[in-house]
Short mmCIF file of C-alpha atoms in Angstrom, two decimals:
data_model
loop_
_atom_site.label_atom_id
_atom_site.label_comp_id
_atom_site.label_asym_id
_atom_site.label_seq_id
_atom_site.Cartn_x
_atom_site.Cartn_y
_atom_site.Cartn_z
CA MET A 1 7.37 -34.09 1.00
CA LYS A 2 9.81 -31.17 1.17
CA HIS A 3 10.46 -28.61 3.88
CA ILE A 4 9.49 -25.09 2.80
CA VAL A 5 10.82 -22.34 5.05
CA ILE A 6 9.31 -18.87 4.72
CA ILE A 7 11.10 -15.91 6.28
CA GLY A 8 8.48 -13.27 7.07
CA ASN A 9 4.88 -13.54 8.27
CA GLY A 10 3.35 -10.63 6.36
CA ILE A 11 0.73 -10.90 3.64
CA SER A 12 3.20 -12.33 1.07
CA GLY A 13 4.67 -15.05 3.25
CA ILE A 14 1.40 -16.11 4.85
CA THR A 15 -0.47 -16.21 1.53
CA THR A 16 2.29 -18.47 0.21
CA ALA A 17 2.01 -20.75 3.24
CA ARG A 18 -1.79 -20.97 3.07
CA HIS A 19 -1.85 -21.82 -0.62
CA VAL A 20 0.98 -24.34 -0.34
CA ARG A 21 -1.05 -26.07 2.37
CA LYS A 22 -4.17 -26.03 0.18
CA ASN A 23 -2.28 -27.76 -2.62
CA SER A 24 0.20 -30.06 -0.88
CA ASP A 25 1.34 -31.97 2.19
CA HIS A 26 4.71 -30.22 2.30
CA ARG A 27 6.19 -29.33 5.67
CA ILE A 28 5.93 -25.55 6.20
CA THR A 29 7.78 -23.36 8.70
CA VAL A 30 7.27 -19.59 8.95
CA VAL A 31 10.04 -17.63 10.67
CA SER A 32 9.46 -14.10 11.97
CA ALA A 33 10.84 -12.01 14.82
CA GLU A 34 8.11 -9.37 14.55
CA SER A 35 5.07 -11.11 16.03
CA ASP A 36 3.83 -14.52 17.13
CA HIS A 37 1.05 -14.53 14.54
CA PHE A 38 0.13 -12.92 11.24
CA PHE A 39 -1.73 -9.63 11.64
CA SER A 40 -3.05 -6.95 9.30
CA ARG A 41 -0.27 -4.40 9.00
CA THR A 42 -2.65 -1.88 7.45
CA ALA A 43 -4.61 -1.86 10.74
CA LEU A 44 -1.71 -0.63 12.90
CA MET A 45 -3.11 2.89 12.93
CA TYR A 46 -6.43 1.68 14.33
CA ILE A 47 -4.72 0.03 17.29
CA TYR A 48 -3.07 3.33 18.18
CA MET A 49 -6.34 5.24 17.76
CA GLY A 50 -8.20 2.80 20.02
CA HIS A 51 -10.53 1.53 17.29
CA MET A 52 -9.14 -2.01 17.41
CA ARG A 53 -7.11 -4.24 19.68
CA TYR A 54 -4.09 -6.15 18.43
CA GLN A 55 -6.01 -9.44 18.63
CA ASP A 56 -8.70 -7.92 16.40
CA THR A 57 -6.15 -7.43 13.60
CA LYS A 58 -5.36 -11.15 13.29
CA PRO A 59 -7.33 -12.61 10.35
CA TYR A 60 -6.99 -16.15 11.76
CA GLU A 61 -7.47 -17.58 15.23
CA ASP A 62 -4.29 -18.72 16.99
CA TRP A 63 -5.30 -22.37 16.63
CA PHE A 64 -5.45 -22.01 12.83
CA TRP A 65 -1.72 -22.56 12.36
CA GLU A 66 -1.39 -25.83 14.24
CA LYS A 67 -4.60 -27.16 12.70
CA ASN A 68 -3.23 -26.43 9.21
CA ARG A 69 0.22 -27.76 10.06
CA ILE A 70 2.01 -24.47 9.52
CA ALA A 71 4.80 -24.27 12.09
CA LEU A 72 5.61 -20.81 13.47
CA LYS A 73 9.05 -19.94 14.80
CA LYS A 74 9.61 -16.55 16.44
CA ALA A 75 13.25 -15.78 15.65
CA TYR A 76 15.48 -13.56 13.59
CA VAL A 77 17.53 -15.01 10.73
CA GLN A 78 21.10 -13.80 11.04
CA ARG A 79 22.67 -15.69 8.15
CA VAL A 80 21.66 -17.77 5.14
CA ASP A 81 23.92 -20.50 3.76
CA THR A 82 22.49 -21.42 0.35
CA ASP A 83 25.14 -24.12 -0.27
CA ARG A 84 24.11 -26.09 2.82
CA LYS A 85 20.49 -24.89 2.65
CA THR A 86 20.73 -23.81 6.27
CA LEU A 87 19.48 -20.77 8.20
CA TYR A 88 21.30 -19.52 11.29
CA LEU A 89 18.97 -17.94 13.84
CA ASN A 90 19.60 -15.41 16.60
CA ASN A 91 18.79 -18.01 19.29
CA ASN A 92 21.77 -20.14 18.17
CA GLU A 93 19.47 -22.61 16.42
CA THR A 94 19.80 -23.69 12.81
CA LEU A 95 17.03 -24.55 10.39
CA ASP A 96 17.46 -26.62 7.23
CA TYR A 97 15.25 -26.15 4.20
CA ASP A 98 14.51 -27.72 0.83
CA ALA A 99 12.95 -24.53 -0.54
CA LEU A 100 13.44 -21.05 0.91
CA VAL A 101 10.95 -18.19 0.49
CA LEU A 102 12.19 -14.69 1.31
CA ALA A 103 9.22 -12.51 2.27
CA THR A 104 11.05 -10.11 4.57
CA GLY A 105 9.11 -6.97 3.64
CA SER A 106 10.36 -3.42 4.04
CA LYS A 107 11.80 -1.06 6.58
CA PRO A 108 11.43 2.73 6.79
CA ARG A 109 13.78 4.71 4.57
CA LYS A 110 16.24 7.03 6.30
CA PHE A 111 18.46 9.85 5.10
CA ASP A 112 21.57 11.17 6.79
CA TRP A 113 19.97 14.25 8.32
CA LYS A 114 21.78 15.64 11.32
CA GLY A 115 20.04 14.46 14.50
CA ILE A 116 18.31 11.52 12.84
CA ASP A 117 19.08 9.26 15.84
CA ALA A 118 17.47 11.52 18.46
CA LYS A 119 14.85 10.02 20.76
CA GLY A 120 11.37 10.57 19.39
CA VAL A 121 12.39 10.18 15.73
CA GLN A 122 11.01 7.12 13.95
CA GLY A 123 9.15 5.58 11.04
CA LEU A 124 6.04 3.40 11.11
CA TYR A 125 6.09 -0.01 9.48
CA SER A 126 6.30 -2.83 12.02
CA LEU A 127 4.52 -3.80 15.22
CA GLN A 128 7.67 -2.72 17.06
CA ASP A 129 7.42 0.71 15.41
CA LEU A 130 3.86 1.02 16.75
CA GLU A 131 5.00 0.09 20.25
CA MET A 132 7.81 2.66 19.98
CA MET A 133 5.34 5.30 18.81
CA GLU A 134 3.19 4.64 21.88
CA GLN A 135 6.16 5.48 24.06
CA ASN A 136 7.48 8.37 21.97
CA THR A 137 4.17 10.24 21.87
CA LYS A 138 3.15 10.01 25.52
CA GLY A 139 2.35 13.46 26.86
CA ILE A 140 3.68 15.37 23.86
CA ARG A 141 2.06 18.48 22.39
CA ARG A 142 3.43 18.79 18.85
CA ALA A 143 4.79 16.56 16.11
CA VAL A 144 6.38 16.98 12.69
CA ILE A 145 5.86 14.47 9.88
CA VAL A 146 8.36 14.38 7.02
CA GLY A 147 7.26 13.04 3.64
CA GLY A 148 4.09 13.26 1.58
CA GLY A 149 2.93 9.66 1.27
CA LEU A 150 0.07 7.52 2.51
CA ILE A 151 1.79 6.48 5.74
CA GLY A 152 2.32 10.15 6.53
CA VAL A 153 -1.41 10.83 6.30
CA GLU A 154 -2.12 7.82 8.51
CA MET A 155 0.40 9.03 11.07
CA ALA A 156 -1.13 12.53 11.05
CA GLU A 157 -4.58 11.07 11.72
CA MET A 158 -3.16 8.89 14.51
CA LEU A 159 -1.49 11.83 16.23
CA GLN A 160 -4.51 14.09 15.94
CA SER A 161 -6.66 11.40 17.56
CA ARG A 162 -4.66 12.20 20.72
CA GLN A 163 -4.92 15.98 20.30
CA ILE A 164 -1.30 16.29 19.17
CA GLU A 165 -0.72 19.19 16.77
CA VAL A 166 0.84 18.16 13.47
CA SER A 167 3.11 19.96 11.02
CA PHE A 168 3.52 18.09 7.73
CA LEU A 169 6.57 18.75 5.53
CA VAL A 170 6.07 17.96 1.83
CA ARG A 171 8.76 18.84 -0.68
CA GLU A 172 6.38 18.99 -3.68
CA ASP A 173 3.94 21.82 -4.44
CA ARG A 174 1.00 19.57 -3.49
CA PHE A 175 0.45 16.47 -1.44
CA TRP A 176 1.81 13.31 -3.14
CA GLY A 177 2.86 15.41 -6.08
CA GLY A 178 4.87 12.62 -7.65
CA VAL A 179 1.72 10.50 -7.96
CA MET A 180 -1.38 12.73 -7.93
CA PRO A 181 -2.58 15.07 -10.66
CA LYS A 182 -2.80 18.72 -9.64
CA GLU A 183 -6.55 18.83 -8.92
CA GLU A 184 -6.56 15.73 -6.69
CA GLY A 185 -3.47 16.91 -4.85
CA GLU A 186 -5.13 20.24 -4.12
CA LEU A 187 -8.32 18.45 -3.02
CA ILE A 188 -6.33 16.54 -0.38
CA ASN A 189 -4.39 19.69 0.55
CA ARG A 190 -7.68 21.44 1.35
CA HIS A 191 -9.07 18.48 3.23
CA MET A 192 -6.03 18.20 5.49
CA THR A 193 -5.66 21.92 6.17
CA HIS A 194 -9.25 23.20 6.25
CA ASP A 195 -11.11 20.16 7.55
CA HIS A 196 -8.47 18.67 9.84
CA HIS A 197 -6.24 21.65 10.66
CA VAL A 198 -2.97 19.99 9.68
CA ASP A 199 -0.15 22.52 9.37
CA LEU A 200 0.77 21.48 5.82
CA ARG A 201 4.10 22.95 4.69
CA LEU A 202 4.42 22.49 0.92
CA GLN A 203 7.77 22.78 -0.87
CA THR A 204 9.45 22.39 2.49
CA GLU A 205 12.25 19.96 3.33
CA LEU A 206 13.89 18.85 6.54
CA LYS A 207 17.39 20.17 7.16
CA GLU A 208 18.20 19.17 10.74
CA ILE A 209 16.71 17.61 13.89
CA VAL A 210 17.79 19.27 17.12
CA SER A 211 17.64 17.44 20.45
CA ASP A 212 17.74 18.60 24.07
CA THR A 213 20.31 17.68 26.71
CA ASN A 214 18.58 14.31 27.23
CA GLY A 215 18.89 13.43 23.55
CA ARG A 216 15.16 13.99 22.91
CA VAL A 217 14.03 15.92 19.85
CA GLN A 218 12.99 19.47 20.75
CA HIS A 219 12.66 21.10 17.32
CA ILE A 220 13.50 20.73 13.65
CA ILE A 221 14.98 23.17 11.17
CA THR A 222 13.68 23.31 7.60
CA HIS A 223 15.74 23.86 4.47
CA ASN A 224 14.91 27.58 4.61
CA ASP A 225 16.12 27.75 8.25
CA GLU A 226 12.67 27.92 9.83
CA LYS A 227 12.44 26.40 13.30
CA ILE A 228 9.45 24.23 14.27
CA ASP A 229 9.13 23.10 17.90
CA CYS A 230 8.16 19.45 18.33
CA GLN A 231 8.67 16.44 20.57
CA PHE A 232 8.21 13.80 17.88
CA VAL A 233 9.35 13.43 14.26
CA GLY A 234 7.65 10.88 12.02
CA LEU A 235 9.72 9.80 9.04
CA THR A 236 7.36 8.74 6.24
CA ILE A 237 9.65 9.18 3.26
CA GLY A 238 9.04 5.71 1.92
CA VAL A 239 10.41 2.25 2.62
CA VAL A 240 13.25 0.11 1.34
CA PRO A 241 13.51 -3.69 1.05
CA ASN A 242 14.55 -5.39 4.28
CA ILE A 243 17.53 -7.37 2.97
CA ASP A 244 20.55 -6.38 5.08
CA PHE A 245 20.98 -9.91 6.47
CA LEU A 246 21.47 -11.23 2.92
CA GLN A 247 24.53 -9.10 2.20
CA GLY A 248 27.50 -11.37 1.54
CA THR A 249 25.40 -14.34 0.41
CA LYS A 250 25.30 -15.71 -3.13
CA ILE A 251 21.77 -14.39 -3.62
CA ALA A 252 21.77 -11.60 -6.24
CA LEU A 253 20.74 -8.25 -4.76
CA ASN A 254 20.21 -4.74 -6.06
CA ARG A 255 17.80 -2.45 -4.22
CA GLY A 256 15.85 -5.62 -3.49
CA ILE A 257 16.25 -9.36 -4.02
CA LEU A 258 16.45 -9.90 -7.77
CA VAL A 259 13.80 -12.27 -9.15
CA ASN A 260 12.32 -13.26 -12.48
CA ARG A 261 8.59 -13.25 -13.16
CA ALA A 262 8.24 -16.67 -11.50
CA LEU A 263 9.73 -15.08 -8.34
CA GLU A 264 12.86 -17.25 -8.63
CA THR A 265 16.21 -15.85 -7.53
CA ASN A 266 19.55 -16.74 -9.09
CA ILE A 267 19.91 -19.58 -6.55
CA PRO A 268 17.93 -22.79 -7.13
CA ASP A 269 15.15 -23.37 -4.58
CA VAL A 270 15.36 -19.79 -3.28
CA TYR A 271 12.47 -17.43 -4.02
CA ALA A 272 11.52 -13.89 -3.05
CA LEU A 273 8.25 -11.93 -3.17
CA GLY A 274 6.45 -8.93 -1.79
CA ASP A 275 8.12 -5.71 -0.70
CA CYS A 276 11.64 -7.18 -0.73
CA ALA A 277 11.56 -8.55 -4.30
CA GLU A 278 12.86 -6.64 -7.32
CA PHE A 279 11.92 -7.83 -10.80
CA THR A 280 14.76 -8.11 -13.29
CA GLU A 281 12.13 -7.69 -16.03
CA PRO A 282 9.56 -5.19 -14.72
CA PHE A 283 6.02 -5.18 -16.08
CA ALA A 284 4.92 -2.35 -18.36
CA ASN A 285 4.33 0.91 -16.48
CA ARG A 286 5.15 -0.78 -13.16
CA ARG A 287 8.10 -0.28 -10.86
CA PRO A 288 10.57 -3.14 -10.39
CA ILE A 289 9.68 -3.23 -6.66
CA GLU A 290 5.95 -3.37 -5.90
CA GLN A 291 5.32 -2.50 -2.26
CA VAL A 292 1.54 -2.83 -2.17
CA TRP A 293 -0.58 -5.17 -0.02
CA TYR A 294 -2.58 -6.74 -2.82
CA THR A 295 0.43 -7.39 -5.06
CA GLY A 296 2.08 -9.27 -2.19
CA ARG A 297 -1.01 -11.43 -1.88
CA MET A 298 -1.10 -12.14 -5.61
CA MET A 299 2.59 -13.03 -5.64
CA GLY A 300 2.01 -15.47 -2.78
CA GLU A 301 -0.76 -17.23 -4.68
CA ALA A 302 1.44 -17.59 -7.78
CA LEU A 303 4.55 -18.76 -5.89
CA ALA A 304 2.58 -21.41 -4.01
CA GLN A 305 1.72 -23.03 -7.35
CA THR A 306 5.41 -23.17 -8.27
CA LEU A 307 6.36 -24.64 -4.90
CA CYS A 308 3.73 -27.34 -5.42
CA GLY A 309 5.15 -28.39 -8.78
CA LYS A 310 3.25 -26.17 -11.19
CA ARG A 311 5.63 -23.39 -12.22
CA THR A 312 3.58 -20.21 -12.40
CA GLU A 313 4.57 -16.66 -13.29
CA TYR A 314 3.19 -13.70 -11.39
CA LYS A 315 0.67 -11.80 -13.54
CA PRO A 316 -0.46 -8.62 -11.82
CA GLY A 317 -3.25 -7.63 -14.21
CA ILE A 318 -4.73 -4.12 -14.17
CA TRP A 319 -3.14 -1.85 -11.57
CA PHE A 320 -5.36 -0.77 -8.71
CA ASN A 321 -4.98 0.65 -5.24
CA SER A 322 -7.09 2.22 -2.53
CA ALA A 323 -6.50 4.32 0.56
CA LYS A 324 -8.15 6.79 2.88
CA PHE A 325 -7.10 10.40 3.47
CA PHE A 326 -8.73 11.15 6.83
CA ASP A 327 -12.44 11.12 5.81
CA ILE A 328 -11.98 10.85 2.03
CA GLU A 329 -11.73 7.42 0.40
CA TYR A 330 -9.55 7.02 -2.67
CA GLN A 331 -9.48 4.40 -5.43
CA THR A 332 -7.36 4.23 -8.56
CA TYR A 333 -7.50 1.82 -11.50
CA GLY A 334 -5.22 1.55 -14.52
CA TRP A 335 -2.80 4.38 -15.16
CA VAL A 336 -3.34 7.90 -13.92
CA TRP A 337 -0.05 9.82 -13.86
CA ASN A 338 0.59 13.12 -12.10
CA GLU A 339 0.96 14.71 -15.56
CA LEU A 340 -0.80 13.64 -18.75
CA LYS A 341 1.33 12.00 -21.41
CA LYS A 342 1.29 13.28 -25.00
CA ASN A 343 -1.16 10.61 -26.15
CA GLU A 344 -3.54 11.10 -23.21
CA ARG A 345 -6.57 13.22 -22.45
CA ALA A 346 -8.61 13.45 -19.26
CA PHE A 347 -12.11 14.24 -18.08
CA TYR A 348 -12.21 15.62 -14.54
CA TRP A 349 -15.30 16.33 -12.44
CA GLU A 350 -15.32 17.74 -8.94
CA HIS A 351 -18.31 18.17 -6.66
CA PRO A 352 -19.03 21.73 -5.45
CA ASN A 353 -18.20 20.59 -1.90
CA LYS A 354 -14.58 20.06 -3.06
CA ARG A 355 -14.40 16.63 -1.39
CA ILE A 356 -15.64 14.31 -4.17
CA SER A 357 -14.09 13.90 -7.60
CA LEU A 358 -13.75 11.59 -10.60
CA ARG A 359 -11.02 11.53 -13.26
CA LEU A 360 -11.11 9.39 -16.39
CA VAL A 361 -7.90 9.25 -18.45
CA TYR A 362 -8.19 8.02 -22.03
CA GLU A 363 -6.23 7.57 -25.25
CA ALA A 364 -6.54 10.68 -27.43
CA SER A 365 -6.66 8.81 -30.74
CA ASN A 366 -9.37 6.23 -30.02
CA GLN A 367 -10.95 7.37 -26.71
CA GLN A 368 -9.98 4.08 -25.01
CA LEU A 369 -10.16 4.29 -21.21
CA LEU A 370 -6.72 4.05 -19.59
CA GLY A 371 -7.22 4.95 -15.94
CA ILE A 372 -9.61 6.09 -13.23
CA ASN A 373 -9.12 8.18 -10.08
CA VAL A 374 -12.04 8.54 -7.67
CA PHE A 375 -12.23 10.42 -4.38
CA GLY A 376 -15.08 10.50 -1.90
CA MET A 377 -17.29 7.89 -3.56
CA ARG A 378 -16.91 4.18 -4.16
CA LEU A 379 -16.77 2.34 -7.48
CA ARG A 380 -17.01 -1.40 -8.10
CA HIS A 381 -13.57 -2.89 -8.62
CA GLU A 382 -14.69 -5.55 -11.11
CA VAL A 383 -16.55 -3.03 -13.27
CA CYS A 384 -13.63 -0.59 -13.47
CA ASN A 385 -11.17 -3.43 -14.07
CA ASP A 386 -13.27 -4.76 -16.97
CA TRP A 387 -13.71 -1.36 -18.60
CA ILE A 388 -9.93 -0.96 -18.82
CA ALA A 389 -9.05 -4.59 -19.57
CA GLN A 390 -11.64 -4.79 -22.37
CA GLY A 391 -10.61 -1.48 -23.93
CA LYS A 392 -13.96 0.25 -23.39
CA SER A 393 -14.24 3.88 -24.41
CA VAL A 394 -14.49 6.79 -22.03
CA ALA A 395 -17.99 7.41 -23.41
CA HIS A 396 -18.98 3.86 -22.48
CA ALA A 397 -17.75 4.41 -18.92
CA ILE A 398 -19.66 7.69 -18.64
CA ALA A 399 -22.88 6.11 -19.93
CA HIS A 400 -22.61 3.13 -17.57
CA LEU A 401 -21.51 4.93 -14.40
CA LYS A 402 -24.48 3.51 -12.50
CA ASP A 403 -23.09 -0.01 -12.98
CA ALA A 404 -19.89 1.06 -11.26
CA ASN A 405 -21.51 2.81 -8.30
CA PHE A 406 -20.73 1.00 -5.04
CA ASP A 407 -21.76 3.60 -2.47
CA PRO A 408 -23.98 2.37 0.38
CA GLU A 409 -27.75 2.65 0.07
CA LEU A 410 -29.22 6.13 0.59
CA TYR A 411 -25.96 7.88 -0.33
CA THR A 412 -26.27 10.77 -2.76
CA GLN A 413 -25.80 9.68 -6.38
CA HIS A 414 -23.59 11.85 -8.61
CA GLU A 415 -23.88 10.16 -12.01
CA THR A 416 -26.33 12.69 -13.50
CA ALA A 417 -24.08 15.63 -12.59
CA ILE A 418 -21.02 13.82 -13.93
CA VAL A 419 -22.66 13.02 -17.27
CA ALA A 420 -23.86 16.61 -17.63
CA ALA A 421 -20.36 17.93 -16.97
CA TYR A 422 -18.85 15.47 -19.48
CA ASN A 423 -21.31 16.53 -22.18
CA GLN A 424 -20.64 20.19 -21.49
CA GLN A 425 -16.85 19.72 -21.66
CA THR A 426 -16.84 17.53 -24.78
CA GLY A 427 -19.90 18.70 -26.71
CA GLU A 428 -21.22 15.13 -26.81
CA ASN A 429 -24.72 13.99 -25.89
CA ILE A 430 -24.12 10.90 -23.75
CA ARG A 431 -27.23 9.55 -22.04
CA LEU A 432 -26.88 7.84 -18.66
CA LYS A 433 -27.91 4.18 -18.82
CA ASN A 434 -29.95 2.59 -16.06
CA ARG A 435 -28.13 0.19 -13.78
CA SER A 436 -28.01 -3.31 -15.25
CA TRP A 437 -28.03 -5.94 -12.52
CA LYS A 438 -27.50 -8.56 -15.21
CA ARG A 439 -24.23 -6.92 -16.27
CA ILE A 440 -23.09 -6.62 -12.66
CA PHE A 441 -24.11 -10.18 -11.79
CA ASN A 442 -22.32 -11.61 -14.82
CA ARG A 443 -19.17 -9.76 -13.85
CA LYS A 444 -19.40 -11.00 -10.27
CA LYS A 445 -19.56 -14.61 -11.44
CA GLN A 446 -16.17 -14.12 -13.09
CA TYR A 447 -14.60 -13.23 -9.72
CA ILE A 448 -16.21 -15.93 -7.54
#
């Protein structure tokens, strides 16, 4: 029996701990200074909005950890000595390990804007950030959010739930322009501005944050010298790996902690995963650092096998992600870039209400489906995954759209309109197939 110490109690670290316990009797200790227990980080916004309490965001009861012999230590690791296999904690304690798992996550990215340290300027990543936001937004009237990502949209929705006016600075010509195709970006632009009255400032960058005599932000200045009054500035310009405490150790670092596909670092018995890990050999079309909830979970499952004696490489499979932009749900599968590549073609359908859309990207030469974007309606993950993994054609996907539909009962169905639009655009005569419960059931069995 060896002692496995995991630094970080987010989805990556806790998944590792749970699966090590399922497969072994190893001693497990999880170290985190953020919270006493694992909680769903993606639910932070709902605590602020009053939809959930903190205790409601914990997937496991507090007794779960002792029952499963997973020791929890609330502390901050100040130094790692990989020669002695010892951690030095902020409470003057030390902790020895046989295997060390670094699952330290991310922290908000910052730039050197003038006034960046003013009161009321912050990012949103940790439980402490949420507590700070509670204090920073008490009694304020107006806020500015900088950066066009998913956390920025969440923060805008949070602020508006308390009747705080929001200006949103996005440097691209559409929201999430580095990720979204033009039509989807404009769909979200309209939804934020027309439906939710966000003051969306496209192609606008932050130049300076100006504070009052008490050091509190009172307005910002944009790159074109426009002044916007505000009492809060949300920095949502991305995150960076949380690895400062590892500087000066023998562990190889770049932007993140360098790992191979088995999540091994350059030091024996030291591993890294989740937001803080950087692959030395990235997967095709993927970034070397994958800062997504589900990839952290998958890495944890793979690493646990290695820690239990069965060396296992992380295999991410078909890319997917999901999010919510105020009232509009979003799913993506495979590869949908903000601009089509030379070998790609796309079919795009948008509902007349301008809030529902579907994009299918496919290989020009053989019509093979490459990626799917969907807004405002739900598709079955396993169906979309199989279409792409099995190399199905775009025509196959169009004909079998009913198999993919995952909207609740009594929702309006859009498959007939989508098929008609596809036939009109392509000149084909695809006929919509009836839903096959046998096909769906067989797929489900593969995922149980």
